[in-house]
Coordinates of N, CA and C in Angstrom, one line a residue:
M13 N 20.2 28.7 -41.9 CA 19.3 27.5 -41.8 C 20.1 26.3 -41.3
L14 N 21.2 26.0 -42.1 CA 22.1 24.9 -41.7 C 22.7 25.0 -40.3
E15 N 23.0 26.2 -40.0 CA 23.6 26.5 -38.6 C 22.6 26.1 -37.6
A16 N 21.3 26.5 -37.8 CA 20.2 26.2 -36.8 C 20.0 24.7 -36.7
I17 N 20.0 24.0 -37.8 CA 19.8 22.5 -37.8 C 21.0 21.8 -37.1
L18 N 22.2 22.2 -37.4 CA 23.4 21.6 -36.7 C 23.4 21.9 -35.2
H19 N 23.0 23.2 -34.9 CA 23.0 23.6 -33.5 C 22.0 22.7 -32.7
G20 N 20.8 22.6 -33.3 CA 19.8 21.8 -32.7 C 20.2 20.3 -32.5
F21 N 20.8 19.8 -33.6 CA 21.2 18.4 -33.5 C 22.3 18.1 -32.4
I22 N 23.3 18.9 -32.4 CA 24.4 18.8 -31.4 C 23.9 19.0 -30.0
L23 N 23.0 20.0 -29.8 CA 22.5 20.4 -28.5 C 21.6 19.2 -28.0
A24 N 20.7 18.8 -28.8 CA 19.8 17.7 -28.4 C 20.5 16.4 -28.1
L25 N 21.5 16.1 -28.9 CA 22.3 14.9 -28.7 C 23.1 14.9 -27.4
G26 N 23.6 16.1 -27.1 CA 24.4 16.3 -25.9 C 23.5 16.1 -24.7
L27 N 22.2 16.5 -24.8 CA 21.3 16.4 -23.6 C 20.8 15.0 -23.4
I28 N 20.6 14.3 -24.5 CA 20.0 13.0 -24.5 C 21.0 11.8 -24.2
L29 N 22.2 12.1 -24.5 CA 23.3 11.0 -24.3 C 23.5 10.5 -22.9
P30 N 23.6 11.3 -21.9 CA 23.9 10.8 -20.6 C 22.9 9.8 -20.1
L31 N 23.4 8.9 -19.2 CA 22.5 7.8 -18.6 C 21.5 8.5 -17.7
G32 N 20.3 8.3 -18.0 CA 19.2 8.9 -17.2 C 18.0 8.0 -17.1
V33 N 17.0 8.4 -16.4 CA 15.8 7.5 -16.2 C 15.1 7.2 -17.5
Q34 N 15.0 8.1 -18.3 CA 14.3 7.9 -19.6 C 15.0 6.9 -20.5
N35 N 16.3 7.1 -20.6 CA 17.1 6.2 -21.5 C 17.2 4.8 -20.9
V36 N 17.3 4.7 -19.6 CA 17.4 3.4 -19.0 C 16.1 2.6 -19.1
F37 N 15.0 3.3 -19.0 CA 13.7 2.7 -19.1 C 13.4 2.2 -20.5
V38 N 13.7 3.0 -21.5 CA 13.5 2.6 -22.9 C 14.3 1.4 -23.2
F39 N 15.6 1.5 -22.9 CA 16.5 0.3 -23.1 C 16.0 -0.9 -22.4
N40 N 15.6 -0.8 -21.2 CA 15.1 -1.9 -20.4 C 13.9 -2.6 -21.1
Q41 N 13.0 -1.8 -21.5 CA 11.8 -2.3 -22.2 C 12.2 -3.0 -23.5
G42 N 13.1 -2.4 -24.3 CA 13.6 -3.0 -25.5 C 14.2 -4.4 -25.2
A43 N 14.9 -4.5 -24.1 CA 15.6 -5.8 -23.8 C 14.6 -6.8 -23.2
T44 N 13.6 -6.4 -22.5 CA 12.7 -7.4 -21.8 C 11.5 -7.9 -22.7
Q45 N 11.2 -7.1 -23.7 CA 10.0 -7.5 -24.6 C 10.5 -8.6 -25.5
S46 N 9.5 -9.5 -25.8 CA 9.9 -10.7 -26.7 C 10.1 -10.3 -28.1
Q47 N 9.5 -9.2 -28.5 CA 9.6 -8.7 -29.9 C 9.8 -7.2 -29.9
F48 N 10.5 -6.7 -30.9 CA 10.8 -5.2 -30.9 C 9.5 -4.4 -31.0
S49 N 8.5 -5.0 -31.7 CA 7.2 -4.3 -31.9 C 6.5 -4.1 -30.6
R50 N 6.8 -4.9 -29.6 CA 6.1 -4.8 -28.3 C 6.7 -3.7 -27.5
A51 N 7.9 -3.2 -27.9 CA 8.6 -2.1 -27.2 C 8.2 -0.7 -27.8
L52 N 7.5 -0.8 -28.9 CA 7.1 0.5 -29.6 C 6.3 1.5 -28.8
P53 N 5.4 1.0 -27.9 CA 4.7 1.9 -27.1 C 5.6 2.8 -26.2
V54 N 6.6 2.3 -25.6 CA 7.5 3.1 -24.8 C 8.3 4.0 -25.7
I55 N 8.8 3.5 -26.8 CA 9.6 4.3 -27.7 C 8.8 5.5 -28.3
I56 N 7.6 5.3 -28.7 CA 6.8 6.3 -29.3 C 6.3 7.3 -28.3
T57 N 6.0 6.8 -27.1 CA 5.5 7.7 -26.0 C 6.6 8.6 -25.5
A58 N 7.8 8.1 -25.3 CA 9.0 8.9 -24.9 C 9.3 10.0 -26.0
S59 N 9.2 9.6 -27.3 CA 9.5 10.5 -28.4 C 8.4 11.6 -28.4
I60 N 7.2 11.2 -28.2 CA 6.1 12.2 -28.3 C 6.2 13.2 -27.1
C61 N 6.6 12.7 -25.9 CA 6.7 13.5 -24.8 C 7.9 14.5 -25.0
D62 N 9.0 14.1 -25.5 CA 10.1 15.0 -25.8 C 9.7 16.0 -26.9
T63 N 8.9 15.6 -27.9 CA 8.4 16.5 -28.9 C 7.6 17.6 -28.2
L64 N 6.7 17.2 -27.3 CA 5.9 18.2 -26.6 C 6.7 19.2 -25.8
L65 N 7.7 18.6 -25.0 CA 8.5 19.5 -24.2 C 9.4 20.4 -25.0
I66 N 9.9 19.9 -26.1 CA 10.8 20.8 -26.9 C 9.9 21.9 -27.6
S67 N 8.7 21.5 -28.0 CA 7.8 22.5 -28.7 C 7.4 23.6 -27.7
L68 N 7.1 23.2 -26.5 CA 6.7 24.2 -25.5 C 7.9 25.1 -25.1
A69 N 9.1 24.5 -25.0 CA 10.3 25.2 -24.7 C 10.6 26.3 -25.7
V70 N 10.5 25.9 -27.0 CA 10.8 26.8 -28.1 C 9.8 27.9 -28.2
L71 N 8.5 27.5 -27.9 CA 7.4 28.5 -27.9 C 7.5 29.5 -26.7
G72 N 8.2 29.1 -25.7 CA 8.4 29.9 -24.5 C 7.3 29.7 -23.5
V73 N 6.4 28.8 -23.7 CA 5.2 28.5 -22.8 C 5.7 27.9 -21.5
S74 N 6.6 26.9 -21.6 CA 7.1 26.3 -20.4 C 7.9 27.2 -19.5
M75 N 8.6 28.2 -20.1 CA 9.4 29.1 -19.2 C 8.5 29.9 -18.4
V76 N 7.3 30.3 -18.9 CA 6.4 31.1 -18.2 C 5.8 30.3 -17.0
V77 N 5.4 29.1 -17.3 CA 4.8 28.2 -16.3 C 5.8 28.0 -15.1
L78 N 7.1 27.7 -15.4 CA 8.1 27.4 -14.4 C 8.5 28.6 -13.6
E79 N 8.0 29.8 -13.9 CA 8.3 31.0 -13.1 C 7.6 31.0 -11.8
Y80 N 6.5 30.2 -11.7 CA 5.7 30.1 -10.5 C 6.4 29.1 -9.5
E81 N 6.9 29.6 -8.4 CA 7.7 28.7 -7.5 C 6.9 27.6 -6.9
W82 N 5.6 27.8 -6.6 CA 4.7 26.7 -6.1 C 4.6 25.6 -7.1
L83 N 4.5 25.9 -8.4 CA 4.3 25.0 -9.4 C 5.6 24.1 -9.6
K84 N 6.7 24.8 -9.5 CA 8.0 24.1 -9.6 C 8.2 23.2 -8.5
T85 N 7.8 23.6 -7.3 CA 7.9 22.7 -6.1 C 7.0 21.5 -6.2
A86 N 5.8 21.7 -6.7 CA 4.8 20.6 -6.9 C 5.3 19.6 -8.0
L87 N 6.0 20.2 -9.0 CA 6.5 19.3 -10.1 C 7.7 18.5 -9.5
L88 N 8.6 19.1 -8.7 CA 9.7 18.4 -8.2 C 9.2 17.3 -7.2
S89 N 8.2 17.6 -6.4 CA 7.7 16.7 -5.4 C 7.0 15.5 -6.1
S90 N 6.2 15.7 -7.1 CA 5.6 14.7 -7.9 C 6.6 13.8 -8.6
G91 N 7.7 14.4 -9.1 CA 8.8 13.7 -9.7 C 9.4 12.7 -8.8
I92 N 9.7 13.2 -7.5 CA 10.3 12.3 -6.5 C 9.4 11.1 -6.2
C93 N 8.2 11.3 -6.0 CA 7.2 10.2 -5.7 C 7.2 9.2 -6.8
F94 N 7.1 9.6 -8.1 CA 7.1 8.7 -9.2 C 8.4 7.9 -9.4
L95 N 9.5 8.6 -9.2 CA 10.8 8.0 -9.4 C 11.0 6.9 -8.3
L96 N 10.6 7.2 -7.1 CA 10.7 6.2 -6.0 C 9.9 5.0 -6.3
Y97 N 8.6 5.2 -6.7 CA 7.7 4.1 -7.0 C 8.3 3.3 -8.2
M98 N 8.7 4.0 -9.3 CA 9.2 3.2 -10.4 C 10.5 2.5 -10.1
G99 N 11.3 3.0 -9.2 CA 12.5 2.3 -8.8 C 12.2 1.1 -8.1
F100 N 11.1 1.1 -7.2 CA 10.7 0.0 -6.5 C 10.2 -1.1 -7.4
V101 N 9.3 -0.7 -8.4 CA 8.8 -1.7 -9.3 C 9.9 -2.3 -10.2
T102 N 10.8 -1.5 -10.6 CA 11.9 -2.0 -11.5 C 12.8 -2.9 -10.7
W103 N 13.1 -2.6 -9.5 CA 14.0 -3.5 -8.6 C 13.4 -4.9 -8.5
R104 N 12.0 -4.9 -8.3 CA 11.4 -6.2 -8.0 C 11.1 -7.0 -9.3
S105 N 11.1 -6.3 -10.4 CA 10.8 -7.0 -11.7 C 11.8 -8.1 -12.0
K106 N 11.3 -9.2 -12.5 CA 12.2 -10.4 -12.8 C 12.1 -10.7 -14.3
P107 N 13.1 -10.4 -15.1 CA 13.1 -10.7 -16.5 C 12.8 -12.1 -16.9
M108 N 11.9 -12.4 -17.8 CA 11.5 -13.7 -18.3 C 12.3 -13.9 -19.6
M109 N 13.2 -14.9 -19.6 CA 14.0 -15.1 -20.8 C 13.4 -16.0 -21.8
D110 N 12.2 -16.7 -21.5 CA 11.5 -17.5 -22.4 C 10.8 -16.6 -23.4
Q111 N 11.2 -16.6 -24.7 CA 10.7 -15.7 -25.6 C 9.2 -15.9 -26.0
Q112 N 8.7 -17.0 -25.5 CA 7.3 -17.3 -25.7 C 6.4 -16.7 -24.6
D113 N 7.0 -16.2 -23.6 CA 6.3 -15.8 -22.4 C 6.5 -14.3 -22.1
D114 N 5.5 -13.5 -22.1 CA 5.6 -12.1 -21.8 C 5.2 -11.7 -20.4
K115 N 5.0 -12.7 -19.5 CA 4.5 -12.4 -18.2 C 5.5 -11.4 -17.4
G116 N 6.8 -11.4 -17.8 CA 7.7 -10.6 -17.1 C 7.9 -9.2 -17.7
S117 N 7.1 -9.0 -18.8 CA 7.3 -7.7 -19.5 C 6.1 -6.7 -19.2
F118 N 6.4 -5.5 -19.4 CA 5.4 -4.4 -19.2 C 4.3 -4.5 -20.3
S119 N 3.1 -4.4 -20.0 CA 2.0 -4.3 -21.0 C 2.2 -2.9 -21.7
A120 N 1.5 -2.8 -22.9 CA 1.6 -1.6 -23.7 C 1.1 -0.4 -22.8
K121 N 0.0 -0.6 -22.1 CA -0.6 0.5 -21.3 C 0.4 0.9 -20.2
R122 N 1.0 -0.1 -19.6 CA 1.9 0.2 -18.5 C 3.2 0.9 -19.0
Q123 N 3.6 0.5 -20.2 CA 4.8 1.2 -20.8 C 4.5 2.6 -21.1
I124 N 3.3 2.9 -21.6 CA 2.9 4.3 -21.9 C 2.9 5.1 -20.6
V125 N 2.2 4.6 -19.6 CA 2.1 5.4 -18.3 C 3.5 5.6 -17.7
F126 N 4.3 4.6 -17.7 CA 5.7 4.8 -17.1 C 6.5 5.7 -18.0
A127 N 6.4 5.6 -19.3 CA 7.2 6.5 -20.2 C 6.8 7.9 -20.0
M128 N 5.5 8.2 -19.9 CA 5.0 9.5 -19.7 C 5.5 10.1 -18.3
S129 N 5.5 9.2 -17.3 CA 6.0 9.6 -16.0 C 7.4 10.0 -16.0
V130 N 8.3 9.1 -16.6 CA 9.7 9.5 -16.6 C 10.1 10.6 -17.5
S131 N 9.2 10.9 -18.4 CA 9.4 12.0 -19.4 C 8.8 13.3 -18.9
L132 N 7.6 13.3 -18.5 CA 6.9 14.6 -18.1 C 7.0 14.9 -16.6
L133 N 7.3 13.9 -15.8 CA 7.4 14.1 -14.4 C 8.9 14.1 -13.9
N134 N 9.8 14.1 -14.8 CA 11.2 14.1 -14.5 C 11.7 15.5 -14.6
P135 N 11.9 16.2 -13.4 CA 12.3 17.6 -13.4 C 13.5 17.9 -14.2
H136 N 14.5 16.9 -14.1 CA 15.8 17.1 -14.8 C 15.5 17.3 -16.3
A137 N 14.7 16.4 -16.9 CA 14.4 16.5 -18.3 C 13.7 17.8 -18.7
I138 N 12.8 18.2 -17.9 CA 12.0 19.4 -18.1 C 12.9 20.6 -18.0
L139 N 13.7 20.7 -16.9 CA 14.5 21.9 -16.7 C 15.6 22.0 -17.8
D140 N 16.2 20.8 -18.2 CA 17.2 20.8 -19.3 C 16.6 21.3 -20.6
T141 N 15.4 20.8 -20.9 CA 14.7 21.2 -22.1 C 14.4 22.7 -22.1
V142 N 13.8 23.2 -21.0 CA 13.5 24.6 -20.9 C 14.7 25.5 -20.8
G143 N 15.6 25.1 -19.9 CA 16.8 26.0 -19.7 C 17.8 26.0 -20.8
V144 N 18.0 24.8 -21.5 CA 19.0 24.8 -22.5 C 18.4 25.0 -23.9
I145 N 17.5 24.1 -24.3 CA 16.9 24.2 -25.7 C 16.0 25.4 -25.8
G146 N 15.2 25.7 -24.8 CA 14.3 26.9 -24.8 C 15.2 28.2 -24.9
T147 N 16.2 28.3 -24.1 CA 17.1 29.5 -24.2 C 17.8 29.6 -25.5
S148 N 18.3 28.5 -26.0 CA 19.1 28.5 -27.2 C 18.2 28.9 -28.4
S149 N 17.0 28.5 -28.4 CA 16.1 28.8 -29.5 C 15.8 30.3 -29.6
L150 N 16.1 31.1 -28.6 CA 15.8 32.5 -28.6 C 16.7 33.3 -29.6
T151 N 17.8 32.6 -30.0 CA 18.7 33.2 -31.0 C 18.2 33.1 -32.4
Y152 N 17.1 32.3 -32.6 CA 16.6 32.1 -34.0 C 15.2 32.7 -34.1
L153 N 14.8 33.0 -35.3 CA 13.5 33.6 -35.6 C 12.9 32.9 -36.8
G154 N 11.6 32.8 -36.9 CA 10.9 32.3 -38.1 C 11.3 30.9 -38.5
V155 N 11.7 30.7 -39.8 CA 12.0 29.4 -40.3 C 13.2 28.8 -39.6
E156 N 14.1 29.6 -39.2 CA 15.3 29.0 -38.6 C 15.0 28.4 -37.2
K157 N 14.1 29.1 -36.5 CA 13.6 28.6 -35.2 C 12.9 27.2 -35.4
I158 N 12.1 27.1 -36.4 CA 11.4 25.9 -36.7 C 12.4 24.8 -37.0
A159 N 13.4 25.1 -37.9 CA 14.4 24.1 -38.2 C 15.2 23.7 -37.0
F160 N 15.4 24.6 -36.1 CA 16.1 24.2 -34.9 C 15.3 23.3 -34.0
A161 N 14.0 23.6 -33.9 CA 13.1 22.7 -33.1 C 13.0 21.3 -33.7
V162 N 12.8 21.3 -35.0 CA 12.6 20.0 -35.7 C 13.8 19.1 -35.6
S163 N 15.0 19.8 -35.7 CA 16.3 19.0 -35.6 C 16.4 18.4 -34.2
C164 N 16.0 19.1 -33.1 CA 16.0 18.6 -31.8 C 15.0 17.5 -31.6
I165 N 13.9 17.6 -32.2 CA 12.8 16.6 -32.1 C 13.2 15.3 -32.8
L166 N 13.8 15.4 -34.0 CA 14.3 14.3 -34.8 C 15.3 13.5 -34.0
V167 N 16.2 14.1 -33.3 CA 17.2 13.5 -32.5 C 16.6 12.6 -31.5
S168 N 15.5 13.0 -30.8 CA 14.8 12.2 -29.8 C 14.2 11.0 -30.4
W169 N 13.5 11.1 -31.6 CA 12.8 10.0 -32.2 C 13.9 9.0 -32.7
V170 N 14.9 9.4 -33.3 CA 16.0 8.5 -33.8 C 16.7 7.8 -32.6
W171 N 17.0 8.6 -31.6 CA 17.7 8.1 -30.4 C 16.9 7.0 -29.7
F172 N 15.6 7.3 -29.4 CA 14.8 6.3 -28.6 C 14.5 5.0 -29.5
G173 N 14.4 5.2 -30.8 CA 14.2 4.1 -31.7 C 15.5 3.2 -31.6
G174 N 16.6 3.8 -31.7 CA 17.9 3.1 -31.7 C 18.1 2.4 -30.4
L175 N 17.7 3.1 -29.3 CA 17.9 2.6 -28.0 C 17.1 1.3 -27.8
G176 N 15.9 1.3 -28.3 CA 15.0 0.2 -28.3 C 15.6 -1.0 -29.0
I177 N 16.1 -0.7 -30.2 CA 16.7 -1.8 -31.0 C 17.9 -2.4 -30.3
V178 N 18.8 -1.6 -29.8 CA 20.0 -2.1 -29.1 C 19.6 -2.9 -27.9
G179 N 18.5 -2.4 -27.2 CA 18.0 -3.2 -26.0 C 17.5 -4.5 -26.4
R180 N 16.8 -4.6 -27.6 CA 16.2 -5.9 -28.1 C 17.4 -6.8 -28.4
M181 N 18.4 -6.3 -29.1 CA 19.6 -7.1 -29.4 C 20.3 -7.7 -28.2
S182 N 20.4 -6.8 -27.1 CA 21.0 -7.3 -25.9 C 20.1 -8.3 -25.2
G183 N 18.8 -8.2 -25.3 CA 17.9 -9.2 -24.7 C 18.0 -10.5 -25.4
K184 N 18.3 -10.5 -26.7 CA 18.4 -11.8 -27.5 C 19.7 -12.5 -27.1
L185 N 20.8 -11.7 -26.9 CA 22.1 -12.3 -26.6 C 22.1 -12.8 -25.1
D186 N 21.3 -12.2 -24.3 CA 21.4 -12.5 -22.9 C 20.4 -13.7 -22.6
K187 N 20.8 -14.9 -22.8 CA 20.0 -16.1 -22.6 C 19.8 -16.4 -21.1
S188 N 20.8 -16.1 -20.3 CA 20.7 -16.4 -18.9 C 19.8 -15.5 -18.1
G189 N 19.6 -14.3 -18.6 CA 18.8 -13.3 -17.8 C 19.6 -12.5 -16.8
R190 N 20.9 -12.8 -16.7 CA 21.7 -12.1 -15.7 C 21.9 -10.7 -16.0
F191 N 22.2 -10.4 -17.3 CA 22.4 -9.0 -17.7 C 21.1 -8.1 -17.4
L192 N 19.9 -8.7 -17.8 CA 18.7 -7.9 -17.5 C 18.4 -7.8 -16.0
F193 N 18.8 -8.8 -15.3 CA 18.7 -8.7 -13.8 C 19.5 -7.5 -13.3
I194 N 20.8 -7.4 -13.7 CA 21.7 -6.4 -13.3 C 21.2 -5.0 -13.8
L195 N 20.6 -5.0 -15.1 CA 20.1 -3.8 -15.6 C 19.0 -3.2 -14.8
N196 N 18.1 -4.1 -14.4 CA 17.0 -3.7 -13.5 C 17.5 -3.1 -12.3
R197 N 18.5 -3.6 -11.7 CA 19.1 -3.1 -10.4 C 19.6 -1.7 -10.7
I198 N 20.4 -1.6 -11.8 CA 21.0 -0.3 -12.2 C 19.9 0.8 -12.5
S199 N 18.8 0.3 -13.2 CA 17.7 1.2 -13.5 C 17.1 1.8 -12.2
A200 N 16.9 0.9 -11.2 CA 16.2 1.3 -10.0 C 17.1 2.2 -9.2
I201 N 18.4 2.0 -9.2 CA 19.4 2.8 -8.5 C 19.5 4.2 -9.1
V202 N 19.4 4.2 -10.5 CA 19.4 5.5 -11.2 C 18.2 6.3 -10.8
M203 N 17.0 5.7 -10.8 CA 15.8 6.3 -10.4 C 15.8 6.9 -9.0
W204 N 16.3 6.0 -8.0 CA 16.3 6.4 -6.6 C 17.4 7.5 -6.4
G205 N 18.5 7.4 -7.2 CA 19.5 8.5 -7.1 C 19.0 9.8 -7.6
T206 N 18.3 9.8 -8.7 CA 17.7 11.0 -9.2 C 16.7 11.6 -8.3
A207 N 15.9 10.7 -7.7 CA 14.9 11.2 -6.7 C 15.6 11.8 -5.5
G208 N 16.6 11.2 -5.0 CA 17.4 11.7 -3.9 C 18.0 13.1 -4.2
F209 N 18.6 13.2 -5.4 CA 19.2 14.5 -5.8 C 18.2 15.6 -5.9
I210 N 17.0 15.3 -6.4 CA 15.9 16.3 -6.5 C 15.5 16.7 -5.1
G211 N 15.3 15.7 -4.2 CA 14.9 15.9 -2.9 C 15.9 16.8 -2.1
F212 N 17.2 16.6 -2.4 CA 18.2 17.4 -1.8 C 18.1 18.9 -2.2
K213 N 17.8 19.1 -3.5 CA 17.7 20.4 -4.0 C 16.5 21.2 -3.4
L214 N 15.4 20.4 -3.0 CA 14.2 21.0 -2.4 C 14.4 21.4 -1.0
I215 N 15.4 20.8 -0.3 CA 15.6 21.1 1.1 C 16.2 22.5 1.3

């Protein structure tokens, strides 16, 4: 049991640590919102999406779905379109440093939609979850498999929550708005770079 928990923890942490679209977006929203509570929609949505993907991967459902080549192509194509669009929106966004003004922040509805997009329409996240977590879960059965899955899921919830908190702290320290301006540019470049890489793989 302990081995399954530790395996899930280390594996999930290793997959979630690298700079990616999901991480950048959650951090960005934590930094740009006037209060931490206003960033909860993106944190909770990203965590729920990861929970769904991990659960499907462990159950083996997602592996069966991705066996269809046309579906995989459609997924990759949709991911490219969303990443290009979100990169454009992020590049153009201007952080508002007045803590009393939320005009420069994403609304709760917009946070949820974008978080779902970068989580469920990000082929890298899906393929990593299916290929790594899904495959690794095959070595466990019964209670151990559940413990493995729960450990992976908890890592996502704690990580995104912590990312939002660090983002909020950075936003408070950045009175000039320069850091958030640069962060938006980096976020957009990461999204466009990911879209380009996916497009290259489709060719």
